[in-house]
Short mmCIF file of C-alpha atoms and ligand atoms in Angstrom, two decimals:
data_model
loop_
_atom_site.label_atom_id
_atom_site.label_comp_id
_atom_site.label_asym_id
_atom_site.label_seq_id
_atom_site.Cartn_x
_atom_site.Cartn_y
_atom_site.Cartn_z
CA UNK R 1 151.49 -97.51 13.15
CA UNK R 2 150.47 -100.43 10.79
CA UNK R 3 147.04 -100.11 11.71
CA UNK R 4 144.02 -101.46 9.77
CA UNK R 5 141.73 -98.21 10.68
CA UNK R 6 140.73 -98.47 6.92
CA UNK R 7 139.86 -102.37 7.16
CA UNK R 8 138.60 -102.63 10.38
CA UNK R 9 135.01 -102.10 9.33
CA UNK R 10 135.10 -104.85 6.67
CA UNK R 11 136.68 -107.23 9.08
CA UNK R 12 134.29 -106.63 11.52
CA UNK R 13 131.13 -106.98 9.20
CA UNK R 14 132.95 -110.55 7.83
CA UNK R 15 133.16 -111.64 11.82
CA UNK R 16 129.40 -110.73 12.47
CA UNK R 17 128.17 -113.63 10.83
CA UNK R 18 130.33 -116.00 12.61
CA UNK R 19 129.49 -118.10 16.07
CA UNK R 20 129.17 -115.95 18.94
CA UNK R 21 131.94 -115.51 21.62
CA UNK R 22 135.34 -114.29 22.45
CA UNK R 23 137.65 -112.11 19.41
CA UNK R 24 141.09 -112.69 19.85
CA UNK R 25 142.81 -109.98 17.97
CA UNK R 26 146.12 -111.85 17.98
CA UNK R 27 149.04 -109.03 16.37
CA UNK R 28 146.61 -105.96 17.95
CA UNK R 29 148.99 -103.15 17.53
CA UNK R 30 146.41 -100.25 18.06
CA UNK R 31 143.79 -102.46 18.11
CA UNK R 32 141.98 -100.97 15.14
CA UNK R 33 139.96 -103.42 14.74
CA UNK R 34 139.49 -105.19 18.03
CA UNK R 35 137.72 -101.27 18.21
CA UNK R 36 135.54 -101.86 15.05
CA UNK R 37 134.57 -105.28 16.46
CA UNK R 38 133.65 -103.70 19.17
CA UNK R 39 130.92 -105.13 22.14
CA UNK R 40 129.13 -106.92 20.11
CA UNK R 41 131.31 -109.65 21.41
CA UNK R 42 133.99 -110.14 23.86
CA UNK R 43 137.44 -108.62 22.74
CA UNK R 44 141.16 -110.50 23.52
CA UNK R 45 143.89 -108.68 22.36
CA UNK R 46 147.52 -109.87 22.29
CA UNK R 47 150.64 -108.14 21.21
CA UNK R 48 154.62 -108.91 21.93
CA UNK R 49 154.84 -104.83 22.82
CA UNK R 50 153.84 -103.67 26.01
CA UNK R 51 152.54 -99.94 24.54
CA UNK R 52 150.01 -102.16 22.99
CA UNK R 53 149.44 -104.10 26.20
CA UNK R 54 148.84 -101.05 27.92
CA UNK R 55 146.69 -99.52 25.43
CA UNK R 56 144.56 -102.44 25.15
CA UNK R 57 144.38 -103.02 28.87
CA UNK R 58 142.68 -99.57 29.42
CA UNK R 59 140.22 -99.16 26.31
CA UNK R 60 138.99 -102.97 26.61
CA UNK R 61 139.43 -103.67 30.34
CA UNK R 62 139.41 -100.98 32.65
CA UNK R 63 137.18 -102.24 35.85
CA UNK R 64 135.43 -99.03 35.72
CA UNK R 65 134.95 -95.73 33.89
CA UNK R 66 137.76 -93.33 34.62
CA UNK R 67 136.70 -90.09 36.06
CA UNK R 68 139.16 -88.57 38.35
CA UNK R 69 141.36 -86.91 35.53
CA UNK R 70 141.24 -83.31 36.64
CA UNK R 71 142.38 -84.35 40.19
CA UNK R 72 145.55 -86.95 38.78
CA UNK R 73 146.15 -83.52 36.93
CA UNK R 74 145.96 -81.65 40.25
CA UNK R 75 148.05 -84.34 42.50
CA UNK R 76 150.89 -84.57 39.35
CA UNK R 77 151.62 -80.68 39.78
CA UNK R 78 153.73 -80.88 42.83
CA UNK R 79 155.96 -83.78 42.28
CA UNK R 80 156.21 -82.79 38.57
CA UNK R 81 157.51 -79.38 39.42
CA UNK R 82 160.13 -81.09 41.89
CA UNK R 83 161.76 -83.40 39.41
CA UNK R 84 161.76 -80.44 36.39
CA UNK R 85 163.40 -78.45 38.78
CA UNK R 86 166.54 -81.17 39.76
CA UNK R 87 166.23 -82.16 35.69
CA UNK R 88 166.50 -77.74 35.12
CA UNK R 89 169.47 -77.28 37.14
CA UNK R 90 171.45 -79.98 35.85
CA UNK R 91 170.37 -79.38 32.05
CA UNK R 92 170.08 -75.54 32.45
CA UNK R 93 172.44 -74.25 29.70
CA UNK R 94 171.16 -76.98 27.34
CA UNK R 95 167.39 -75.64 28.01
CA UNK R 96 168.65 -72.09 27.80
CA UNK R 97 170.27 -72.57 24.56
CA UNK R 98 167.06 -74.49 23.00
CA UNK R 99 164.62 -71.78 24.06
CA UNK R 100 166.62 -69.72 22.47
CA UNK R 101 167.21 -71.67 19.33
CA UNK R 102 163.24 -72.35 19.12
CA UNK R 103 162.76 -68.31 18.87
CA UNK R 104 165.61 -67.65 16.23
CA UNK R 105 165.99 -71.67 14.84
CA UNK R 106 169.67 -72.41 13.27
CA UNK R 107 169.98 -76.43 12.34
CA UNK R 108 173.93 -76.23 12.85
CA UNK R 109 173.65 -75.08 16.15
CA UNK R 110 170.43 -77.35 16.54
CA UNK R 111 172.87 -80.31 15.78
CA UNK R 112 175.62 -79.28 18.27
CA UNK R 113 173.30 -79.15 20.96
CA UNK R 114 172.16 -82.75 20.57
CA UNK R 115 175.49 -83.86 20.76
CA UNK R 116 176.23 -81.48 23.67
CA UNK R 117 172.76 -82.94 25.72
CA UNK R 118 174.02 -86.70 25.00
CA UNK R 119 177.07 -86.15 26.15
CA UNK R 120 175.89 -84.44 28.79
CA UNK R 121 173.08 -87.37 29.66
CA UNK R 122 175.46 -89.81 29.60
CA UNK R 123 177.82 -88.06 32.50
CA UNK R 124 174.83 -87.42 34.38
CA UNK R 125 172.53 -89.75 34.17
CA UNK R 126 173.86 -92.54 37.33
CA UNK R 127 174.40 -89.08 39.28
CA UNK R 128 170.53 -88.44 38.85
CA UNK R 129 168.99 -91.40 39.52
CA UNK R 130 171.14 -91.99 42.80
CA UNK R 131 169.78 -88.80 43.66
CA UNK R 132 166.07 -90.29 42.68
CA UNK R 133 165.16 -88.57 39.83
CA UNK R 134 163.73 -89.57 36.60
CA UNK R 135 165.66 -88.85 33.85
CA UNK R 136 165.35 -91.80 31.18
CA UNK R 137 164.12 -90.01 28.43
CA UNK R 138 166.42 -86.35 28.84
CA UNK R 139 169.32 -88.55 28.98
CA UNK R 140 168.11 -91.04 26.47
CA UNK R 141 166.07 -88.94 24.00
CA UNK R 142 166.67 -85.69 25.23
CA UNK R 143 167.03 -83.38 21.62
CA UNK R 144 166.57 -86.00 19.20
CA UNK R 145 163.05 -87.55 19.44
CA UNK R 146 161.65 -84.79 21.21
CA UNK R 147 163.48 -81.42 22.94
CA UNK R 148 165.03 -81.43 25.90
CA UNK R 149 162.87 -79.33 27.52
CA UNK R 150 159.83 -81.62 26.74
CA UNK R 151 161.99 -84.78 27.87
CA UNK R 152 162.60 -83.09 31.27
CA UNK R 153 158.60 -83.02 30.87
CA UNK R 154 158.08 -86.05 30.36
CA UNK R 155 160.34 -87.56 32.54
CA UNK R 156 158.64 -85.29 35.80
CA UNK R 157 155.27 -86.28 34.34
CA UNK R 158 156.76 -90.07 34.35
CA UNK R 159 158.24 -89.58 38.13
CA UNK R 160 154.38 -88.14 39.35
CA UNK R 161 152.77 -90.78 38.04
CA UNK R 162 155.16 -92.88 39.77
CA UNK R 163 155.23 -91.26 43.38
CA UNK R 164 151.74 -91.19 43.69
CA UNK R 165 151.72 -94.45 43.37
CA UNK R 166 154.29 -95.39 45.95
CA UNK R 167 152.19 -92.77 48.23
CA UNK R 168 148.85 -94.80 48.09
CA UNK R 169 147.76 -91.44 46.54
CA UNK R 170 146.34 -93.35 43.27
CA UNK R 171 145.67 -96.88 42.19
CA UNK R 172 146.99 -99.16 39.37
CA UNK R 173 144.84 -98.27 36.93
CA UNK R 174 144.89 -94.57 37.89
CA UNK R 175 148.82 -94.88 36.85
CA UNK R 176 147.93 -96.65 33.73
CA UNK R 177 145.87 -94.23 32.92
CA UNK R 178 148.55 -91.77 33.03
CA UNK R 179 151.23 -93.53 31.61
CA UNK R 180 149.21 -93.81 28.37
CA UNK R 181 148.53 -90.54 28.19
CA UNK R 182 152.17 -89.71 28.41
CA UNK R 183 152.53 -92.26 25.66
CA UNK R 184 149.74 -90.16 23.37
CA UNK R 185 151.69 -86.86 24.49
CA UNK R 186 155.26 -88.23 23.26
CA UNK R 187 153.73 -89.42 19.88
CA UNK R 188 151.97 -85.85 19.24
CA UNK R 189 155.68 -84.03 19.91
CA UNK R 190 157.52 -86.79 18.34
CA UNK R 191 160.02 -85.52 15.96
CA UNK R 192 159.80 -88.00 13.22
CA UNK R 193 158.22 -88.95 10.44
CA UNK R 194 154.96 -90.18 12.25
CA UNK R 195 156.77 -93.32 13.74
CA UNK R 196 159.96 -93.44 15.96
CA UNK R 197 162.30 -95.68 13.72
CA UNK R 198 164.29 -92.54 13.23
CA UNK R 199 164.58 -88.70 14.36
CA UNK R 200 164.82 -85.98 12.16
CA UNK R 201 168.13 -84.59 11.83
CA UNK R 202 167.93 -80.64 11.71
CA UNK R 203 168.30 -79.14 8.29
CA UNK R 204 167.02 -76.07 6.59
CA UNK R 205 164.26 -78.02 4.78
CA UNK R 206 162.97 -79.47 8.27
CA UNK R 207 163.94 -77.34 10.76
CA UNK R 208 160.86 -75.37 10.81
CA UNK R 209 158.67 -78.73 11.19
CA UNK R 210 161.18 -79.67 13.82
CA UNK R 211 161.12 -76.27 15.85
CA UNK R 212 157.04 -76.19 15.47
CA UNK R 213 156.40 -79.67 17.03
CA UNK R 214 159.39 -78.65 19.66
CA UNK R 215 157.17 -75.45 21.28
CA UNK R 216 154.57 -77.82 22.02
CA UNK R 217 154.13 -78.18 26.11
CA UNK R 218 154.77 -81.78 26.92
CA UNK R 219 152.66 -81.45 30.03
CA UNK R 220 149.84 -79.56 28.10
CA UNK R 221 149.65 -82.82 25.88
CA UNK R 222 149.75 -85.12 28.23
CA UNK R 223 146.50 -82.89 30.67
CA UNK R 224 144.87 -83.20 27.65
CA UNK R 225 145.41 -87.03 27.07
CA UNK R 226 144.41 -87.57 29.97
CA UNK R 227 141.59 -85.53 30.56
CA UNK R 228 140.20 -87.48 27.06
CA UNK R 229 140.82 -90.42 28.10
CA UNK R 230 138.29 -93.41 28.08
CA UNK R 231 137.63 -96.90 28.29
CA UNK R 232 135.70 -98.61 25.49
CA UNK R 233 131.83 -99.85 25.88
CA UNK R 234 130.30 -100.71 29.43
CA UNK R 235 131.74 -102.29 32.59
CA UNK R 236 129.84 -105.42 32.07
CA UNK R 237 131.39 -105.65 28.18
CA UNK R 238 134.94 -105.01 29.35
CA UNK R 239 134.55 -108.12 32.27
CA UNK R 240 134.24 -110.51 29.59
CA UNK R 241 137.95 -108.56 27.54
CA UNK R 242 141.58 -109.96 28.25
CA UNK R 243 144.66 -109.08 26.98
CA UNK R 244 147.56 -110.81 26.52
CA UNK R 245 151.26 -110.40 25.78
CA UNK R 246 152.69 -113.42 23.98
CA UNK R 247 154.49 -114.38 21.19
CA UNK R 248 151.26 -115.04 19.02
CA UNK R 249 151.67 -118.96 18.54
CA UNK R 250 152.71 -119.39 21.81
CA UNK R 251 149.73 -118.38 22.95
CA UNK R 252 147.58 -119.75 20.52
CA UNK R 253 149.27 -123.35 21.79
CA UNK R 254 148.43 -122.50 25.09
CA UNK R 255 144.88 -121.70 25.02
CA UNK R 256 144.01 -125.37 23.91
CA UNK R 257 144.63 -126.16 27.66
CA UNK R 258 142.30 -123.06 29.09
CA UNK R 259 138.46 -123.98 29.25
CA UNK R 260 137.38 -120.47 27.98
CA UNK R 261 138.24 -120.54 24.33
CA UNK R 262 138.10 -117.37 21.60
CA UNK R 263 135.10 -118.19 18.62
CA UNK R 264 137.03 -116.00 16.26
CA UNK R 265 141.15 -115.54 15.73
CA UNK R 266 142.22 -112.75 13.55
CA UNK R 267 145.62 -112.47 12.78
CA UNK R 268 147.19 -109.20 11.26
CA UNK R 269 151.30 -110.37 11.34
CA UNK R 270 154.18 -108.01 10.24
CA UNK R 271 154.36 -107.90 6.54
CA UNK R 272 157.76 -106.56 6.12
CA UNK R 273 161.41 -106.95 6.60
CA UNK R 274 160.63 -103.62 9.27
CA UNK R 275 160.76 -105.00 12.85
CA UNK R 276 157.97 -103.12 14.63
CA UNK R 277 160.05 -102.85 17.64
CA UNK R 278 161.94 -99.89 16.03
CA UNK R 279 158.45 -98.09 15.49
CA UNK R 280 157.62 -98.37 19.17
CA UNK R 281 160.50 -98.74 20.72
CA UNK R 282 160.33 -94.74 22.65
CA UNK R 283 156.83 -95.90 24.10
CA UNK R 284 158.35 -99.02 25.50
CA UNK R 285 160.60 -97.14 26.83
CA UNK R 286 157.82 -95.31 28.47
CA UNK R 287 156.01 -97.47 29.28
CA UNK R 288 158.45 -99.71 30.92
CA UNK R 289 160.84 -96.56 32.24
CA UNK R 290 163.79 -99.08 32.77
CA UNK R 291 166.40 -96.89 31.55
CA UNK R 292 167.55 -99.51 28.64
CA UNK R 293 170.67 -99.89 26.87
CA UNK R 294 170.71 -98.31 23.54
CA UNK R 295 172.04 -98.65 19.94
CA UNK R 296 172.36 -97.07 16.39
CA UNK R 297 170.86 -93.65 15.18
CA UNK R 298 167.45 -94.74 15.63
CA UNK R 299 168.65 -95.14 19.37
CA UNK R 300 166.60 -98.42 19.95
CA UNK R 301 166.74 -101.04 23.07
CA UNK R 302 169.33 -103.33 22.56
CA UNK R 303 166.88 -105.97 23.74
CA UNK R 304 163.52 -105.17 21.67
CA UNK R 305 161.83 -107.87 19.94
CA UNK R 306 162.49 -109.33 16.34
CA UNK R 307 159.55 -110.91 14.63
CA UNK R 308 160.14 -114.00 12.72
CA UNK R 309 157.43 -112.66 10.82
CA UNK R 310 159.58 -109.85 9.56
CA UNK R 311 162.37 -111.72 8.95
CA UNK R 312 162.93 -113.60 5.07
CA UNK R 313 164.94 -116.82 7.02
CA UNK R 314 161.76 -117.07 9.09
CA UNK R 315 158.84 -115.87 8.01
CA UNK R 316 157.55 -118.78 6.30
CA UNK R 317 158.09 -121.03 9.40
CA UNK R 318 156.13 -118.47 11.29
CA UNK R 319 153.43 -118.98 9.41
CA UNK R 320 153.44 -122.50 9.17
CA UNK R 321 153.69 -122.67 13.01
CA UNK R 322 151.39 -120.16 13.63
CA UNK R 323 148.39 -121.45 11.24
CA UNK R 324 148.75 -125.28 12.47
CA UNK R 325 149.06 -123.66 16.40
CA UNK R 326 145.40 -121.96 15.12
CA UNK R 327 143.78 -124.96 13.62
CA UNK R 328 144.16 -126.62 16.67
CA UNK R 329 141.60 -124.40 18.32
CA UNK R 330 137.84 -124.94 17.64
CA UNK R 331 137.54 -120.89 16.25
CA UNK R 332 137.71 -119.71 12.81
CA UNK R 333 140.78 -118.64 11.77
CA UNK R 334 140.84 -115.00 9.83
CA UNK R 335 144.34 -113.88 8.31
CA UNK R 336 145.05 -110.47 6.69
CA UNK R 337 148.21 -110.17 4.47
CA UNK R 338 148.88 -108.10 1.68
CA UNK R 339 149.37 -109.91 -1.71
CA UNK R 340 152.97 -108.16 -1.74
CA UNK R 341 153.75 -109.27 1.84
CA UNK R 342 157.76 -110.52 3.00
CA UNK R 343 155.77 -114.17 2.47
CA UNK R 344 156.94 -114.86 -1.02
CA UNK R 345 154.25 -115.78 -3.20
CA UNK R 346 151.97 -115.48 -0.03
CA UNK R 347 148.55 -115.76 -1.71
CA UNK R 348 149.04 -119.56 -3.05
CA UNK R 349 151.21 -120.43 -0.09
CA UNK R 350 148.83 -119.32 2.93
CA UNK R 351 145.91 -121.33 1.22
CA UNK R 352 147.87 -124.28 0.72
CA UNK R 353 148.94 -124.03 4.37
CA UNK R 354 145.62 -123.32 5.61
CA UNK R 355 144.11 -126.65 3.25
CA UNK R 356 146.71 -128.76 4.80
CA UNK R 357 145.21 -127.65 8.47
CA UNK R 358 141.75 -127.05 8.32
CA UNK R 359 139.12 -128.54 7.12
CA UNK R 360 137.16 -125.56 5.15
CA UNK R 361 139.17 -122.65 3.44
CA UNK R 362 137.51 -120.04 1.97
CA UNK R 363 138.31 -118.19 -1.53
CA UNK R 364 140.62 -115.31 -0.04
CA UNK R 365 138.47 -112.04 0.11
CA UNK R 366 141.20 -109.38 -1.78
CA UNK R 367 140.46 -105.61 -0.72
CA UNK R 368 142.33 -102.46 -1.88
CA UNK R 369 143.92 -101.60 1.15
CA UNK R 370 146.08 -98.48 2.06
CA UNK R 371 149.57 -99.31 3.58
CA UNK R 372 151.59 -97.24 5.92
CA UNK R 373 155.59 -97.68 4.39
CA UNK R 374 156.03 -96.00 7.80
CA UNK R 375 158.30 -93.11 5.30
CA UNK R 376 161.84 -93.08 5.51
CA UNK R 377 163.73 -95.11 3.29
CA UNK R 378 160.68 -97.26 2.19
CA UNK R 379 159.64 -93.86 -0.08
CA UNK R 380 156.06 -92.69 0.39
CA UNK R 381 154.48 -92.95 3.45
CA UNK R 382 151.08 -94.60 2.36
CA UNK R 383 150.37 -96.35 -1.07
CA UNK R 384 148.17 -98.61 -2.31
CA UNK R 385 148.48 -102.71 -1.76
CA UNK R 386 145.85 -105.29 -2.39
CA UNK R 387 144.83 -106.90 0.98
CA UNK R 388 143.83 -110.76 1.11
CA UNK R 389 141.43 -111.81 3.87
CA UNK R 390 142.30 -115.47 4.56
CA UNK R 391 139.29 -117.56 6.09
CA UNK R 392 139.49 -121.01 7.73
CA UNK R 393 137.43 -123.23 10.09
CA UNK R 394 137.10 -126.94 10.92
CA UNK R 395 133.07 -126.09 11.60
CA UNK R 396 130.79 -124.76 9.53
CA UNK R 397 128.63 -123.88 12.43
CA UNK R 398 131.62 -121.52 13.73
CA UNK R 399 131.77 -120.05 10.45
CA UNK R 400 128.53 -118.91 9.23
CA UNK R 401 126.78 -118.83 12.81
CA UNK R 402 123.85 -116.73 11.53
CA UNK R 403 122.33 -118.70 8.57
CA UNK R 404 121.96 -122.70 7.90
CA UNK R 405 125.03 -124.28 6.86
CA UNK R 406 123.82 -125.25 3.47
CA UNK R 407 126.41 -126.03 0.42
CA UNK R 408 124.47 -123.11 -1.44
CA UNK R 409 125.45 -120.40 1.51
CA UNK R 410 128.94 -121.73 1.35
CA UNK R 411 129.72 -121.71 -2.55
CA UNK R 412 127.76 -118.40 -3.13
CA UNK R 413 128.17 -115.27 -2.59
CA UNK R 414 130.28 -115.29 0.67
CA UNK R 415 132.39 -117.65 -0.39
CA UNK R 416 133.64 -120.54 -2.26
CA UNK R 417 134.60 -123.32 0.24
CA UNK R 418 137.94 -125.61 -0.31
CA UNK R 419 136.74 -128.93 1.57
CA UNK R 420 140.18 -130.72 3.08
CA UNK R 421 140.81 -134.01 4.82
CA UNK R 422 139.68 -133.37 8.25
CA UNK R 423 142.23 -133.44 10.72
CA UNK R 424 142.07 -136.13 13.21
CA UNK R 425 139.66 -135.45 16.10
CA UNK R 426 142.17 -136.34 18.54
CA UNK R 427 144.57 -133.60 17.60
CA UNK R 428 142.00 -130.96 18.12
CA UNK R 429 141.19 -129.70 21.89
CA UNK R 430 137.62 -129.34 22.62
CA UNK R 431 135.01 -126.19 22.08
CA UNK R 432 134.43 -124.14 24.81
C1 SAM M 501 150.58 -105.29 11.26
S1 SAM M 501 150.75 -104.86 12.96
C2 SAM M 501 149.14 -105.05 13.59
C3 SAM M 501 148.31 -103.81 13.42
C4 SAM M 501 146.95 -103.88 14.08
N1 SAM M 501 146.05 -104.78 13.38
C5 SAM M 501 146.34 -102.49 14.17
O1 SAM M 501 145.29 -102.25 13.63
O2 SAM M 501 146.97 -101.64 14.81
C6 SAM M 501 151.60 -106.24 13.61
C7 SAM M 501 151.74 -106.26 15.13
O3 SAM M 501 152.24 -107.55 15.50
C8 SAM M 501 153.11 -107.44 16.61
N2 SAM M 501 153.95 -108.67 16.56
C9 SAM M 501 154.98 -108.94 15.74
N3 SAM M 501 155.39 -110.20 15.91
C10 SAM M 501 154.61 -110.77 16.87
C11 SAM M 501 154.53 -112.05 17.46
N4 SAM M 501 155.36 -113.04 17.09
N5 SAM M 501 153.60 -112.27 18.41
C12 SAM M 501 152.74 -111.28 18.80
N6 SAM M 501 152.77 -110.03 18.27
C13 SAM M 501 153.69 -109.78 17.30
C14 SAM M 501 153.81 -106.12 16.40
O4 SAM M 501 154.26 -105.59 17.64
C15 SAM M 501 152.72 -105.26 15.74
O5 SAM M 501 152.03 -104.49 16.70
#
């Protein structure tokens, strides 16, 4: 899902040479990077979606290593069987009619009983939850993203997770720890083109895709997420990792006032009219389980967050709020944004933003890159843009932390340094 996996390493060798301390990874998505980076220093992620929050919360900050998988496993089994069985009854000739469909698959009929489960959901899903069941993603989701069968799954694996906490029977991060692996289970099964903007609609040409990623066992996945799962580096590392879920300038404005201050920024916005709320808009949904209103085919909240960044009214304005929010902060600033980006004419017009801020700019770094289209109507899944790696800094001790600050280091090879106007030193808040 947008990630940089392909980058990451680059990114990470440019921010080795720069001052020690905290990396704010400020759009961290999957946090490809922030993983590359690594503990060589201090990792803060932010991101406006919580699947992201959650993710980064466990790989970079979990208090301690997580061990007690096989028994979470063991606890889940009881509750889990309860709610299947009050989902089963209620569902039963829906989940009777897709077993059988799995075994002898028929796209028409596949299609009817979508319709047939939503219509269904819809009548029963106030019924159910007076009764205390969970049921959010049968009667939301329930044949389109994934089967039915493997929403009643997920939903019982959802309620477990949840009644063991309200028992005392596991902690916070114990349920954390199984939500995200029910997120990493859903994504496996998902019936899509590898993101959830939109479901496959049965066919002949997809319907054995469809009915191959429907036989998987929802709770098989989700064991086996969990039983994987793992924090990132050592206790003593993760102390020193935050993360945080802002809007990315807002943030950025209020971290002038905090005495703790990142070295390095790296920002990695939206680059398309896509709003990445439609990609992860199913693992909100799990992760926040708050049975939200839906619209369209895509079946997305009706409250998930648009990006001025993805937006062609906006997106410059973003970027003009969010680079003069960054210069404000004594860190270097480092931007990725593909020459082709919703920004029009974005390489000229980030460097002239970034002179007008900072004080040094350095020549853009341009790397092949490999984009994800995320399919659909966008055509090919993954093709080829060239990636520009923006750097900026009001220091040069921030920037090139490793070596003397000479004009030589700066002009050659690294980099060829645009000297600005520095801003006034009254509009900057103070290093760390
Ligand atoms: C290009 S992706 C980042 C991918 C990430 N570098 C990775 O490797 O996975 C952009 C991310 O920015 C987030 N986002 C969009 N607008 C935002 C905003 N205004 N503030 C914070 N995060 C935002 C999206 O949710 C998305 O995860």
């Amino acid at each position: 899902m947008g990630t940089k996996k392909l980058l990451a390493p680059r990114i990470a060798e440019l921010v080795s040479s720069m001052a020690p301390g905290p990396f704010l990874d400020l759009f961290s998505g999957i946090a490809a990077v922030g993983t590359q980076v690594g503990s060589n220093r201090a990792i803060w992620s932010n991101d406006v979606q919580s699947f992201s929050g959650l993710l980064t919360q466990q790989r970079f900050c979990a208090a301690m290593a997580f061990t007690t998988a096989p028994d979470l496993v063991q606890k889940a089994l009881v509750h889990f069987a309860y709610n299947r069985h009050v989902l089963t009854e209620v569902f039963g000739p829906s989940v009777s009619e897709e077993k059988l469909l799995l075994g002898a698959p028929d796209p028409s009929r596949l299609k009817t009983l979508i319709d047939d489960i939503s219509t269904l959901g819809t009548e029963k899903r106030v019924e159910l939850r007076a009764a205390g069941a969970h049921c959010m993603v049968a009667t939301t989701h329930g044949g389109t993203y994934v089967g039915l069968t493997q929403a009643i799954e997920a939903d019982s694996i959802r309620y477990a997770a949840d009644r063991l906490l309200l028992d005392g029977d596991i902690d916070q991060t114990e349920h954390r720890w199984m939500v995200l692996a029910l997120c990493q289970a859903i994504i496996t099964a998902n019936n899509s083109t590898g993101h959830f903007a939109q479901f496959l609609s049965p066919s002949p040409t997809n319907i054995h895709r469809i009915v191959r990623k429907r036989r998987m066992s929802m709770w098989s996945l989700w064991r086996d997420a969990l039983i994987n799962a793992r924090p990132l580096g050592t206790v003593k590392w993760r102390r020193g990792n935050r993360t945080f879920s802002r809007n990315a300038a807002d943030l950025l404005k209020s971290l002038r006032s905090m005495k703790r201050k990142p070295a390095v920024i790296y920002a990695d916005p939206p680059y398309t009219s896509d709003q990445y709320s439609r990609y992860y808009h199913l693992l909100e949904n799990i992760v926040l389980y708050d049975y939200p209103e839906t619209a369209s085919k895509g079946q997305y909240r009706a409250d998930r967050f648009s990006s001025a960044f993805s937006l062609k009214s906006s997106v410059d304005a973003a970027f003009s709020d969010l680079v003069s929010a960054a210069a404000r902060l004594p860190a270097v600033f480092v931007l990725s944004y593909p020459s082709n980006g919703l920004l029009g004419n974005s390489t000229d017009r980030v460097v002239d933003l970034l002179c007008c801020h900072f004080q040094y700019v350095d020549q853009p770094v341009k790397m092949s890159h490999l984009h994800s289209t995320m399919g659909g109507s966008k055509g090919p899944q993954k093709h080829i843009v060239e990636e520009n790696i923006f750097v900026a800094y009001q220091d040069i001790r921030a920037r090139f932390a490793d070596r003397q600050p000479t004009p030589a280091a700066l002009v050659k090879p690294v980099s060829m340094a645009i000297q600005r106007e520095p801003i006034a030193e009254s509009e900057m808040s103070a290093p760390a």
